[in-house]
Each structure stands twice: as C-alpha cells, then as structure tokens.
Coordinates of C-alpha atoms and ligand atoms in Angstrom, one line a residue:
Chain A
X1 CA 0.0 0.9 -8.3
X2 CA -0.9 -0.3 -5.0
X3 CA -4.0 0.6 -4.6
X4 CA -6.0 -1.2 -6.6
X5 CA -9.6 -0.7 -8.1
X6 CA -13.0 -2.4 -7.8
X7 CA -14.0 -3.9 -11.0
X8 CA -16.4 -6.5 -12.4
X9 CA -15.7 -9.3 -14.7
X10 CA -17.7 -9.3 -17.8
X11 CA -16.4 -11.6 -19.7
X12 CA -13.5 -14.4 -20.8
X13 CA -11.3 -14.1 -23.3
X14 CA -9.3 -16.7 -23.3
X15 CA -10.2 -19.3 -20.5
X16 CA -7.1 -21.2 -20.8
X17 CA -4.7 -18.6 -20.3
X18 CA -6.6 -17.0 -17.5
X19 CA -7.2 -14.3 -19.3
X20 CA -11.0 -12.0 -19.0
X21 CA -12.2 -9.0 -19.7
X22 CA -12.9 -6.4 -16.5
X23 CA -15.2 -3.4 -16.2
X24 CA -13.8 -1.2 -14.0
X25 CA -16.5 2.2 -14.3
X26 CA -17.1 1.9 -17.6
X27 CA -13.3 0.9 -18.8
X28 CA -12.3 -2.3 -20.1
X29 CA -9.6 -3.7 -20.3
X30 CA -7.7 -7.5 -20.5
X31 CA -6.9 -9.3 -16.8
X32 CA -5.5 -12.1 -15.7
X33 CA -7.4 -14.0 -13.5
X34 CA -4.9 -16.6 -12.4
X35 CA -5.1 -15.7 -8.8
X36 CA -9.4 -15.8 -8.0
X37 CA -9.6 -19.0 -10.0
X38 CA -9.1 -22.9 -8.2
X39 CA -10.9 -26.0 -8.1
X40 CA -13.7 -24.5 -6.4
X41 CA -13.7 -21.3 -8.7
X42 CA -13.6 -22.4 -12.2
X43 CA -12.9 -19.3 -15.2
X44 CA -16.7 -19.4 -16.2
X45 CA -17.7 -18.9 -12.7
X46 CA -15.7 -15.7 -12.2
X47 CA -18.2 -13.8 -14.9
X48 CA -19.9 -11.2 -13.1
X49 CA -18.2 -11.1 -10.3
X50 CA -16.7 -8.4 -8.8
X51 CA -13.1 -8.0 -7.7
X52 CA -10.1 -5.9 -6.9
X53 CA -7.6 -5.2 -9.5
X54 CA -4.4 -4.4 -9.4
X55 CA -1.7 -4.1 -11.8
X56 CA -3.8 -5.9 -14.5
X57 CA -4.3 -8.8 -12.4
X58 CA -7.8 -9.7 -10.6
X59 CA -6.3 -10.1 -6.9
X60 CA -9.3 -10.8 -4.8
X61 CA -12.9 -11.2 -4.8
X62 CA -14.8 -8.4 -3.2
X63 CA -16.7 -10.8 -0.7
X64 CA -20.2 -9.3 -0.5
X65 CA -21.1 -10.8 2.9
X66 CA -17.9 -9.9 4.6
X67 CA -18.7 -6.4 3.9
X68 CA -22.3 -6.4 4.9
X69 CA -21.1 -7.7 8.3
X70 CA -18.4 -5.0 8.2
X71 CA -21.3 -2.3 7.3
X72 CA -23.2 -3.6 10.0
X73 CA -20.8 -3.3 12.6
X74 CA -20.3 0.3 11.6
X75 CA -24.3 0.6 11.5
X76 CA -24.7 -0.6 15.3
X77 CA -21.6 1.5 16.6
X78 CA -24.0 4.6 14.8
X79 CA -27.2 3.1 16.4
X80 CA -25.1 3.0 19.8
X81 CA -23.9 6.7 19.2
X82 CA -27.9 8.2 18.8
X83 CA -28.8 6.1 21.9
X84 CA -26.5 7.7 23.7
X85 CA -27.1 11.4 22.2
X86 CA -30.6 10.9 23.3
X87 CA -29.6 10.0 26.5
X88 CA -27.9 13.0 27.2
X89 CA -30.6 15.1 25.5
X90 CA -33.1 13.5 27.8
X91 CA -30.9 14.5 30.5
X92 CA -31.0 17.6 29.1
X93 CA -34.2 18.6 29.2
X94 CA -34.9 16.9 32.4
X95 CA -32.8 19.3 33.8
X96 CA -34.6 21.9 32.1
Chain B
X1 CA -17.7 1.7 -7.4
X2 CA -18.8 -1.6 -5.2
X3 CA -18.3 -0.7 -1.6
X4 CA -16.8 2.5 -2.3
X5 CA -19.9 5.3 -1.5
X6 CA -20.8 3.0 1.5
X7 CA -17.6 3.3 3.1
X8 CA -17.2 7.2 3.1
X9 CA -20.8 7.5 4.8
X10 CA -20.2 11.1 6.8
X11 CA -22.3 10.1 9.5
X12 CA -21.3 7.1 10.0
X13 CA -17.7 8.6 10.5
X14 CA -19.2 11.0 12.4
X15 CA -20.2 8.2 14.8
X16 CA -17.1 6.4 14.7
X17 CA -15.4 9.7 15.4
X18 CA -17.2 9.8 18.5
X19 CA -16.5 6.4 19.5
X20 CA -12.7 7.0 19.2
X21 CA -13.2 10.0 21.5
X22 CA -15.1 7.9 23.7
X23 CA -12.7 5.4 24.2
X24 CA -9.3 7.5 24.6
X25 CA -10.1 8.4 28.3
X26 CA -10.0 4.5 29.0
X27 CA -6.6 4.4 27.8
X28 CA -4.2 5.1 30.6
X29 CA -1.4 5.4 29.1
X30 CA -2.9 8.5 27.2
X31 CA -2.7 11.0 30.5
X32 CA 1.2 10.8 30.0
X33 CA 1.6 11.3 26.4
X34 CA -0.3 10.8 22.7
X35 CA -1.1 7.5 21.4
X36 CA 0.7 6.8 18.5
X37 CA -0.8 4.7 16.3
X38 CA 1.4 3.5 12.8
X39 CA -0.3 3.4 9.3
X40 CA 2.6 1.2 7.5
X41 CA 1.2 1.5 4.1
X42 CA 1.6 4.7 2.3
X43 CA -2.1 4.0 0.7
X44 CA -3.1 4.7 4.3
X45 CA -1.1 7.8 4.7
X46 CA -2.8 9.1 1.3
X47 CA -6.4 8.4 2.7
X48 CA -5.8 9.9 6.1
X49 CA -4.8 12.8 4.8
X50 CA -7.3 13.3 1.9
X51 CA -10.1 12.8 3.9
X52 CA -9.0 14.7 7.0
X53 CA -9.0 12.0 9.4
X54 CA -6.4 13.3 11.7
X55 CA -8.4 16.4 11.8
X56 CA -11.8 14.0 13.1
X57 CA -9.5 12.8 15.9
X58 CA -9.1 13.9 19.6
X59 CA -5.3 15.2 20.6
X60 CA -4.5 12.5 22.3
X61 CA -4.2 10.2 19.0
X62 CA -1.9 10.6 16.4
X63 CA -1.0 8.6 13.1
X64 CA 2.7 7.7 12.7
X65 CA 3.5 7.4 8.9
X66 CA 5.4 4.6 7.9
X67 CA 7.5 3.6 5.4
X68 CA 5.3 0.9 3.8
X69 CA 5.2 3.3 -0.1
X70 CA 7.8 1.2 -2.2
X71 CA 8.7 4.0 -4.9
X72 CA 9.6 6.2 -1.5
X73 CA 12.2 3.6 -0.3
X74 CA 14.1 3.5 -3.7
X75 CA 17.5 4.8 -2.6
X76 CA 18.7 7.3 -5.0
X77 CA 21.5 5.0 -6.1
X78 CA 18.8 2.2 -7.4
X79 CA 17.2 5.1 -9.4
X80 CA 20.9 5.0 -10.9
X81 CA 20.6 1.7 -11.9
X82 CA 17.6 2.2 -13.6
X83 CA 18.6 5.4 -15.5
X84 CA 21.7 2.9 -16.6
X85 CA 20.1 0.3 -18.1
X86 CA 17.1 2.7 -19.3
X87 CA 20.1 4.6 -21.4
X88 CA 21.8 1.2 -22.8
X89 CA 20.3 1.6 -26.9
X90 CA 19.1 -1.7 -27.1
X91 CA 17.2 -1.6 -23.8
X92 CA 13.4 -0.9 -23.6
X93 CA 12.9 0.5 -20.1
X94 CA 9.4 -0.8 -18.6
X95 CA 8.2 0.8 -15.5
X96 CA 5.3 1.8 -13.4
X97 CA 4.2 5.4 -13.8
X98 CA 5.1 6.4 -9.9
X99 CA 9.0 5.9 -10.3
X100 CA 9.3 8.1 -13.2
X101 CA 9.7 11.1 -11.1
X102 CA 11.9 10.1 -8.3
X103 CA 15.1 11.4 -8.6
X104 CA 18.4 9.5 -8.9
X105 CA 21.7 11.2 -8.6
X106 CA 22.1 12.7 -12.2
X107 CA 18.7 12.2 -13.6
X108 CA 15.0 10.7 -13.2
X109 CA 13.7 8.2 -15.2
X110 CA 11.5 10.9 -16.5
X111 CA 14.5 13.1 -17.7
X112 CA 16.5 9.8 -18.7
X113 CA 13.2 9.5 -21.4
X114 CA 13.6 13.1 -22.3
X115 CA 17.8 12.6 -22.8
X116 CA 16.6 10.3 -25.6
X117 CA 16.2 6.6 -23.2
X118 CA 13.3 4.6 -24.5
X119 CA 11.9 4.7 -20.7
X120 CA 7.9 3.7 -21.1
X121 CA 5.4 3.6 -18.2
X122 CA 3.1 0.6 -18.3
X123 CA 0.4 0.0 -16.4
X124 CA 0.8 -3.8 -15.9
X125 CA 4.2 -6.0 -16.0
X126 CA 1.7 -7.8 -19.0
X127 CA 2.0 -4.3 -21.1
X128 CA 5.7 -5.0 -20.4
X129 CA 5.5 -8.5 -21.5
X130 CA 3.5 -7.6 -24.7
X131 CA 6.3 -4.8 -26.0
X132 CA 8.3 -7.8 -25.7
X133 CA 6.9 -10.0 -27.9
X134 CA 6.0 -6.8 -30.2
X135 CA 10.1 -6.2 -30.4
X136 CA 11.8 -9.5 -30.9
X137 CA 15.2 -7.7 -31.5
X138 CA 14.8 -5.6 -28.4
X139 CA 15.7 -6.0 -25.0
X140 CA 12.5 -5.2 -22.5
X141 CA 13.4 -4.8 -18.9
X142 CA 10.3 -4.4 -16.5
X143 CA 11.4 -2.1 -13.3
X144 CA 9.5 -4.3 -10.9
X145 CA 8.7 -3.0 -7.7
X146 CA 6.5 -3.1 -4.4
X147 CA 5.8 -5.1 -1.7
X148 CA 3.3 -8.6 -1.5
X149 CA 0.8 -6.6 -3.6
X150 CA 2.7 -6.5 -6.7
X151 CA 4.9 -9.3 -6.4
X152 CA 2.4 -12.2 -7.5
X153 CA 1.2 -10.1 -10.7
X154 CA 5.4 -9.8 -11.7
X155 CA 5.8 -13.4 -10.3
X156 CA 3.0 -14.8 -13.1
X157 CA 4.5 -12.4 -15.7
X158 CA 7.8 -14.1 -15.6
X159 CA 6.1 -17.9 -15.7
X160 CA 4.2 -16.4 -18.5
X161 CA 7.7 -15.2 -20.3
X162 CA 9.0 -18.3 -19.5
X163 CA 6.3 -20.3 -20.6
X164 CA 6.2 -18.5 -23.7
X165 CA 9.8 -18.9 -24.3
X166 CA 10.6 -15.1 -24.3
X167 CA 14.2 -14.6 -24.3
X168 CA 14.8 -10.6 -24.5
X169 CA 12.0 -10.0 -21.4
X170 CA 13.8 -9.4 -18.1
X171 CA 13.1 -8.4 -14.6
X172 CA 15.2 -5.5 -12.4
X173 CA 13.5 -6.9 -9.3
X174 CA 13.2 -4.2 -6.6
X175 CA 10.3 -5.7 -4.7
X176 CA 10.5 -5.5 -0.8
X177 CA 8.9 -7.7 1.8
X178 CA 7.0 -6.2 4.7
X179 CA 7.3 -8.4 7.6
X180 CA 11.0 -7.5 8.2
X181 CA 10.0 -4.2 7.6
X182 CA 7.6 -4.0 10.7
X183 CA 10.2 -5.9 12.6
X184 CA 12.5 -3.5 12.0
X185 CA 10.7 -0.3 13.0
X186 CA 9.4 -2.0 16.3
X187 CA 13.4 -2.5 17.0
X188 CA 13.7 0.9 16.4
X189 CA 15.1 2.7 19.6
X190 CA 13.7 6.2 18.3
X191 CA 9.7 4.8 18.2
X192 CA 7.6 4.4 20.3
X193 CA 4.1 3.2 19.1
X194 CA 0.7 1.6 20.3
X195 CA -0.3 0.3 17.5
X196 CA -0.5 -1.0 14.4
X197 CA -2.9 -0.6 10.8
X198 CA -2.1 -3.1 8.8
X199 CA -1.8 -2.9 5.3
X200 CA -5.1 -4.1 3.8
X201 CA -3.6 -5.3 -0.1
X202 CA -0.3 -6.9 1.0
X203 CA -2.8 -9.0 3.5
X204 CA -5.2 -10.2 0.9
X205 CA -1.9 -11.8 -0.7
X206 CA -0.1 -13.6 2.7
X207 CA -3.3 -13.1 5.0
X208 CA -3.8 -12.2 8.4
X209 CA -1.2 -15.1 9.9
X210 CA 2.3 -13.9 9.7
X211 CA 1.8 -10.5 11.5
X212 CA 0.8 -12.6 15.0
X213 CA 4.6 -11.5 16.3
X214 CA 3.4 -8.5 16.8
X215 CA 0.8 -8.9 18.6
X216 CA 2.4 -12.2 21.0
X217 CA 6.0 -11.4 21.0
X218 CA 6.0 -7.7 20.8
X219 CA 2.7 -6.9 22.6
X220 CA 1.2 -4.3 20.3
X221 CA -2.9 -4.6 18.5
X222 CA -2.9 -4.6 14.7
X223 CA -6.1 -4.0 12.6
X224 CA -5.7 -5.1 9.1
X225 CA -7.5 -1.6 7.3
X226 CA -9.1 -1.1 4.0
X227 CA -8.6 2.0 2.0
X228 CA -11.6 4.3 2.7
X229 CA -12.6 6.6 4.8
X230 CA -15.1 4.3 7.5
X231 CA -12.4 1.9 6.8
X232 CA -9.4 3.5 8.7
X233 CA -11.5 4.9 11.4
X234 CA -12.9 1.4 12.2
X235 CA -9.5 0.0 12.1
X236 CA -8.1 2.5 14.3
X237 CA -11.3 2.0 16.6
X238 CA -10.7 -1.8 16.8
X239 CA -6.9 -0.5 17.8
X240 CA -8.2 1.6 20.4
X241 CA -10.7 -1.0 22.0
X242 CA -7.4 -3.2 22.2
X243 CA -5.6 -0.9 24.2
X244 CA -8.8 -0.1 26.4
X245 CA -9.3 -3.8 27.3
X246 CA -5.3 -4.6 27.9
X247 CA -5.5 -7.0 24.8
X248 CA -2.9 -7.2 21.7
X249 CA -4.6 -9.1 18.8
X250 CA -4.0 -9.3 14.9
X251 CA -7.8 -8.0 13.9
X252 CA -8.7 -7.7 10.6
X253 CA -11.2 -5.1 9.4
X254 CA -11.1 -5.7 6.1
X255 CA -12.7 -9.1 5.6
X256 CA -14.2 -8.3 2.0
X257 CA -10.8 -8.5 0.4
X258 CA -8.4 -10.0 2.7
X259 CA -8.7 -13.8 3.9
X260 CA -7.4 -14.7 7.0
X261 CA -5.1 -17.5 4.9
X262 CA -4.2 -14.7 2.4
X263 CA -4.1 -15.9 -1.6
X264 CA -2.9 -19.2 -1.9
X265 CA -2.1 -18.7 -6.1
X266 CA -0.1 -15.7 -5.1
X267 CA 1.5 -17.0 -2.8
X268 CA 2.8 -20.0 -5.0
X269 CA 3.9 -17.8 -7.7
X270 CA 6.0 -16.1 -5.7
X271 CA 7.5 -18.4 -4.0
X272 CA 8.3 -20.5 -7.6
X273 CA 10.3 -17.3 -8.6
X274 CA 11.6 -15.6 -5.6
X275 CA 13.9 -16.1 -3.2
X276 CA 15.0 -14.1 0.0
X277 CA 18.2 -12.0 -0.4
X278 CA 20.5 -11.6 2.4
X279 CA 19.9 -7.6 3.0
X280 CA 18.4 -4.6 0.8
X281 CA 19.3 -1.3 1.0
X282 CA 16.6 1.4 1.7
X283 CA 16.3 4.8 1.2
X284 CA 17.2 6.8 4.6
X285 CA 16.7 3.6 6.3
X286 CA 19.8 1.8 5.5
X287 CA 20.0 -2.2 5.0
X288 CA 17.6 -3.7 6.4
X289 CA 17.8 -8.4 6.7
X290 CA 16.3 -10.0 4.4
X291 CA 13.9 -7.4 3.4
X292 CA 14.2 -7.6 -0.5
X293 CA 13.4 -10.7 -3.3
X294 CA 15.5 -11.5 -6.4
X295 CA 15.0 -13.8 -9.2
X296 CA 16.0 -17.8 -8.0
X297 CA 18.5 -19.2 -10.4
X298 CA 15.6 -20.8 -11.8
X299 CA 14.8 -17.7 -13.7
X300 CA 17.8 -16.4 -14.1
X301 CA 17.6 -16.0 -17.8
X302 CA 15.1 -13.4 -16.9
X303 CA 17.1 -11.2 -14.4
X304 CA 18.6 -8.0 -15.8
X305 CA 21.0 -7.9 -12.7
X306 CA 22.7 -11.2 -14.2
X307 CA 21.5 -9.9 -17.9
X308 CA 23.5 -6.5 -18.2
X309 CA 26.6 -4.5 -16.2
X310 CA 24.4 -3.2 -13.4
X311 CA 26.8 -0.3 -11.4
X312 CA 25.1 -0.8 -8.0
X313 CA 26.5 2.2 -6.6
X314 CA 25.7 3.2 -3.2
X315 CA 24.7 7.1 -3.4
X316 CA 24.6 9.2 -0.2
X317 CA 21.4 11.1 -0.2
X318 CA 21.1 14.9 -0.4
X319 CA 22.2 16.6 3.3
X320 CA 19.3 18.6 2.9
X321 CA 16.7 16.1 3.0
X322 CA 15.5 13.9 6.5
X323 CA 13.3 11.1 4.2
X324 CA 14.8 8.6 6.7
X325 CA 13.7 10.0 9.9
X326 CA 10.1 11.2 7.9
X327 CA 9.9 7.2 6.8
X328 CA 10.3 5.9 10.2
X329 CA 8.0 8.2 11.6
X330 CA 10.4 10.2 13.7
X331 CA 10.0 13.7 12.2
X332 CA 6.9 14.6 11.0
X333 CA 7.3 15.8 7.0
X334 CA 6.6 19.4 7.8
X335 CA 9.5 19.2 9.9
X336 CA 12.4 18.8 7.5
X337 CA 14.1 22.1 6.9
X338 CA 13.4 21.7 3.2
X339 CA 9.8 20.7 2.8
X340 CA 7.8 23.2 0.7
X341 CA 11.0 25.3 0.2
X342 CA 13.4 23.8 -2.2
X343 CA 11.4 20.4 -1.9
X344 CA 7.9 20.6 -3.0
X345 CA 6.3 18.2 -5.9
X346 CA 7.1 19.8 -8.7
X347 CA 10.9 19.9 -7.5
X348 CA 11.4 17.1 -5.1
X349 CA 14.2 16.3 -3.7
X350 CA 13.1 13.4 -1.4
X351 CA 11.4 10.4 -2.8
X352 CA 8.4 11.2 -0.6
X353 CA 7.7 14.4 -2.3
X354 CA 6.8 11.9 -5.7
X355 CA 4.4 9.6 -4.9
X356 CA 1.1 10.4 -4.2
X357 CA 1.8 7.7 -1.5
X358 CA 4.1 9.3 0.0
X359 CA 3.9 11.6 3.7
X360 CA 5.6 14.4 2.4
X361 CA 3.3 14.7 -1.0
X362 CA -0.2 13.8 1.1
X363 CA 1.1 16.3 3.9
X364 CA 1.8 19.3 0.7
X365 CA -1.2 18.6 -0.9
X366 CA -3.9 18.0 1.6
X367 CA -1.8 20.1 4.6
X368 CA -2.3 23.2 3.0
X369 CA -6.4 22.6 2.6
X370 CA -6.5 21.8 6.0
X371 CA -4.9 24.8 7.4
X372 CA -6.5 27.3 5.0
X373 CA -10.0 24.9 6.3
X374 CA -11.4 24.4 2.5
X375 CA -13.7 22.1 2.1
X376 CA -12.5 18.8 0.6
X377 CA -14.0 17.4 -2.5
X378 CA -16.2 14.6 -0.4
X379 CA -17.4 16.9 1.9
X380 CA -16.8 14.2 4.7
X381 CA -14.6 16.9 6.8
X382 CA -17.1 19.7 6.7
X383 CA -19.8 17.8 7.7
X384 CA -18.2 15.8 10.3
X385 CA -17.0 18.8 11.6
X386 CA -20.9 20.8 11.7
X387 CA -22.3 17.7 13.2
X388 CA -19.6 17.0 16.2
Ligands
SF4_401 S1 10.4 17.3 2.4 FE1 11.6 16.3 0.7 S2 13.6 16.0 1.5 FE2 12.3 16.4 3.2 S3 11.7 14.4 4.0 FE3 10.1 15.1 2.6 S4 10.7 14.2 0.6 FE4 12.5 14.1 1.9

C-alpha cells in the first residue's frame, strides 16, 4: 500500500474527472490523475507518461532526467572504484 | 518496470559497497562504537532485508528500523474499533489488504469477515467509494490509514464523495503524520543515531523542506532514498560522506520521484480535509503530539467516528510481545523472547509479524535465508559477495 508501482498512462477516460487508464506490466486498470495534472500539465499531456502509482492514484511523474543524473552518479562512483582496483593491481604487480 | 532493472545493477552495488567501506575509517566516531543509521519507512526495512544489504556492509554500520510501517503502529485497541464497526449489519467494512491480519484484542479483521462481518479489502479508497454508490442502502466505511503517501488519494476520495453527494460513504481516519514522528524518536533518551534515510513516497507528497530540523536543529544528515537496491546504498553513501566531511544536510537521492517542493495538489487536498489532532496513540509507542489527522468539521458528514458509537478503548498489548522497543529501534526483532516461537507470520502476535513492512516479518522471512546463505531470487547478494 505504500509502495507504489511504476506505470504508464495509456489513455483518458474521462478528462474531466481526472480519470485515465494506467499500464502498470501489462495490467490496466482506472486512475485518478488529479495530483500530476496543473496548468502546465494538462490531462492530454499526461498520455504516455510514466508515473508512480499508488493506491489508484498517479502520485508522481517518474522524471527521466532526474534519474539519468542519479544513474550517473552511481556510474562515476563505479568508474572511481575500477580506477582504483587498478591502482592497487598495478601496485601489485610492480611489486611482483 | 521503468527504472527498476537499472537500480538493482550488482556491480554497481558492488561499487557502492566498496565506497561505503571506504568511507567508514573517515568517520571518527566509528572507533568507539557502530554507526547507526535509521531507515524510518518500513518500505526500506523490506528492501534492506530482501536484498541483503546489511549483509554488503562493513560492521561498523548498522540500520536502525523505524517505525515509519503504518499497519505496525495500529494499537491493538484501534483494531477493536474496526472489528466493531466491521460487525454493525448495516456496515460495509472497506480496508486495505495489509490490516486484515493484524490482530485486535478478540479478533482480526480477517476473522471478523470469517464471524460473518462484511469486511472487504480494496485496493484503492475509489473501490471503496464505488461499493458505495453500488449499495445506496448500505453504510461503506473506508479504514483509511498511512502516513503523507496515502493521505492525498483518501483526501480526493472524500471531495469526490462529497462532490458526488454520497451520503452512506464514510472515513475511520487512522492516518499518521511523520514529522512528529521523527521528532519524537530523536527525543528519544534510548537512541542514539547518526543518521537519517528518509522516506522516499511520503517526500514526493510534502518534499524535501520540512525535514531541515533535522539536519539545523538536531545536527544529524538525512538522504531522502528510493526503494531499490542502488537506491538505499546511495542514500546511505550520501549519509556516510556527511558524517566524513562534518556536514548535516537534507539530501535527496531520489530526485526522479520526489520534488524538492513535494506535490502541491496533494498537499491541498489534504489540507481542505484534514486537520491536526491533539495526540494519537501508537502501538508500543504511546501518544505521541499531534502525530495523527481527523476529518475537519467540514466533512464531518463523512467521519465514522462522529457517524457510529465508536468504543475507543485503550487495550494494553500482550506482555509477551516488545513491538515498542523493536519500533523504536531499541531491540533488534530477533531479540524479543517471542519472535519465531509463539510469534511468527502465520500466528503473530505483534503487528510487525503482519506486514510485509514490518522488521519482525522482513527479519523472519529474509533472516533465515541469510543465515542458512541461499541465494536470493536477484542474485544481487551472491554476486556481490564473489566479486568483494
Ligand atoms: S516478534 Fe512479534 S511480539 Fe515480538 S516485537 Fe516482533 S511482532 Fe512484536
């Protein structure tokens, strides 16, 4: 229940109420989309978006960039750990 | 799943395992005793101990479970309540799946439904709302519980009833609030933690804003964490860089779903149908100031508490059981005198034996794979474990 699971929006189904259809693997089922839709971010523009949902309610966008620079970060703390493993290997085999 | 596979990556934990280890000797505080780092929300406790991340970790850190798994905190007398109402004929009981099982004083919602109650698990207050309409000449309560996470989806149910003109639709509101919650356990004399991992889905709804007392007034680093694997172990990395370089900040590693201003819709139905109460009582914890919601009189024609004779009885929990010191991270779960005796899953006597949430369920289910070193179904452990 408080988890929540990535999904993607596939469709409206009733713009005025807030109300679209989610994919969530292969699963579809009614949400409300009340909370990912302002101003900005009218109901048509949420199609094919992906989100979080929880509770039968679209709760977030999953923000694509956001978690590329996340994945980065992750990537260059990996790329710092084989630098360093092939420092000490290189010490390594200096030392014979 | 989107960002799912990327973020339980074995190597990459296995990098960010080595980071950790790599930064724990720059922590001085560490020659004297273990860091102790808190995970408030039980959907961290599941994760940490599904993927074996304690097992990744050098000695010197440990995760402190807290008490952030709402269906965990229920005291048993609440359970009561709901058994109550659940048994009144006209009632339809509406609840989440996860409170079926947690035992009240007599009986579980679960065994309430089997004594002949017309208890039904929904998976969204909207499944609630829709029995309503479908049964004009019933009464359809919705159990609603959890903390920021759930309380905008029950909030936008209740404008919808409203809206809609429902008049036999009605909330037993149960929902909790976490920031008192953390100010509570960092009052606690018996703790004594580092740091913080923030709970990733109540963030998304107020942001990353209201937990900077933490960090300026009582000095500790928080990283707001997502759900996977990479996710905690980043989190708890950012944590760990904090204590290495003497600096307590609110850090958010979970940028893809939370906003540093949180949800600005959520927040604004909740606070058109909620208001603070006074105190709420937890389970093992006691009353905790202002850390519960109820209806405002504005809705009060949609609260079961004003709607029906609740009893409200305060019910001492079992002698046996130590949930409280397990939920504020004093005793670790193995350490109760009945865990995996006469309280296991399948006969639990504490509320953290139910949910999957819960320490004392993560710690029975994934505990035992751990000891008996089986491989877990990701394979992350085993093949973090041949590559360090
Ligand atoms: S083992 Fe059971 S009784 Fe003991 S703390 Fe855990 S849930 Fe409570």
């Amino acid at each position: 229940m408080c988890l929540g699971i990535p999904g993607r929006i596939v469709a409206l189904s009733d713009a005025e109420s807030r109300l679209a259809v989610v994919d969530v693997s292969g699963v579809r089922r009614s949400v409300n989309i009340a909370c990912i839709v302002d101003e900005a971010h009218p109901p048509e523009s949420c199609v094919g978006e992906w989100v979080l949902v929880h509770v039968g309610f679209a709760m977030s966008r999953i923000d694509a960039e956001e978690a590329e620079r996340t994945l980065a970060l992750l990537h260059e703390l990996g790329e710092a750990q084989a630098e360093i493993e092939a420092m000490r290997n290189s010490a390594a085999a200096r030392a014979g | 799943m989107k960002y799912v596979d990327e973020f339980r990556d074995p190597a990459r934990a296995r990098a960010l395992a080595s980071e950790i280890a790599g930064l724990v000797p720059r922590i001085a505080r560490t020659r004297e005793r273990p860091l102790q780092i808190m995970e408030v929300c039980g959907g961290h406790t599941h994760a940490i101990f599904r993927y074996g991340i304690q097992q990744l970790l050098p000695d010197a850190v440990e995760f402190v479970h807290g008490p952030g798994c709402p269906v965990c905190v229920l005291p048993m007398g609440r359970v009561d309540d709901c058994v109550a109402l659940a048994l009144q004929p006209q009632v339809i009981f509406t609840t989440f799946g996860d409170a079926m099982r947690v035992p009240g004083s007599r009986l579980s919602l679960l065994k309430a439904k089997a004594e002949g109650a017309d208890v039904r698990m929904v998976y969204s207050p909207l499944d609630a709302l829709a029995i309503a309409r479908d049964n004009p000449a019933r009464e359809v309560v919705f159990f609603g519980l959890g903390f920021e996470t759930t309380m905008p989806s029950t909030a936008m149910t209740l404008i919808a009833a409203k809206k809609q003109g429902l008049r036999n639709f009605s909330l037993f509101c149960n929902h909790i609030t976490i920031i008192p919650t953390i100010k509570a356990i960092l009052d606690s004399p018996d703790l004594h933690l580092d740091g913080f991992l923030g709970p990733g889905h109540v963030s998304m709804v107020i942001g990353t804003r209201p937990y900077r007392f933490i960090a300026e007034h009582y000095k500790r680093p928080i990283a707001i964490a997502g759900f996977e694997p990479l996710d905690v172990l980043q989190a708890l990395w950012m944590v760990l860089k904090q204590l290495a370089e003497n600096r307590c900040e609110v850090e958010n590693q979970y940028g893809r779903i939370v906003p540093a201003e949180g949800n600005r819709q959520a927040l604004a139905a909740i606070a058109e149908v909620f208001e603070l109460r006074e105190y709420f009582e937890w389970r093992g914890l006691g009353s905790i100031d202002h850390s519960g919601v109820r209806l405002r009189a504005s809705y009060a024609d949609y609260d079961a508490e004003r709607k029906f004779c609740i009893p409200n009885l305060k019910i001492a929990d079992p002698k046996s059981c130590q949930c409280g010191e397990v939920l504020k991270g004093v005793l670790k779960p193995h350490q109760c005198k009945v865990f995996g005796s006469a309280c296991t899953p399948e006969t639990p006597i504490g509320s953290l034996m139910v949910s999957s949430e819960g320490a004392c369920a993560a710690y029975y289910n994934y505990g035992r794979i751990a000891r008996s070193q089986v491989v877990d179904t990701t394979g992350l452990r085993a093949a973090v474990k041949v590559g360090a």
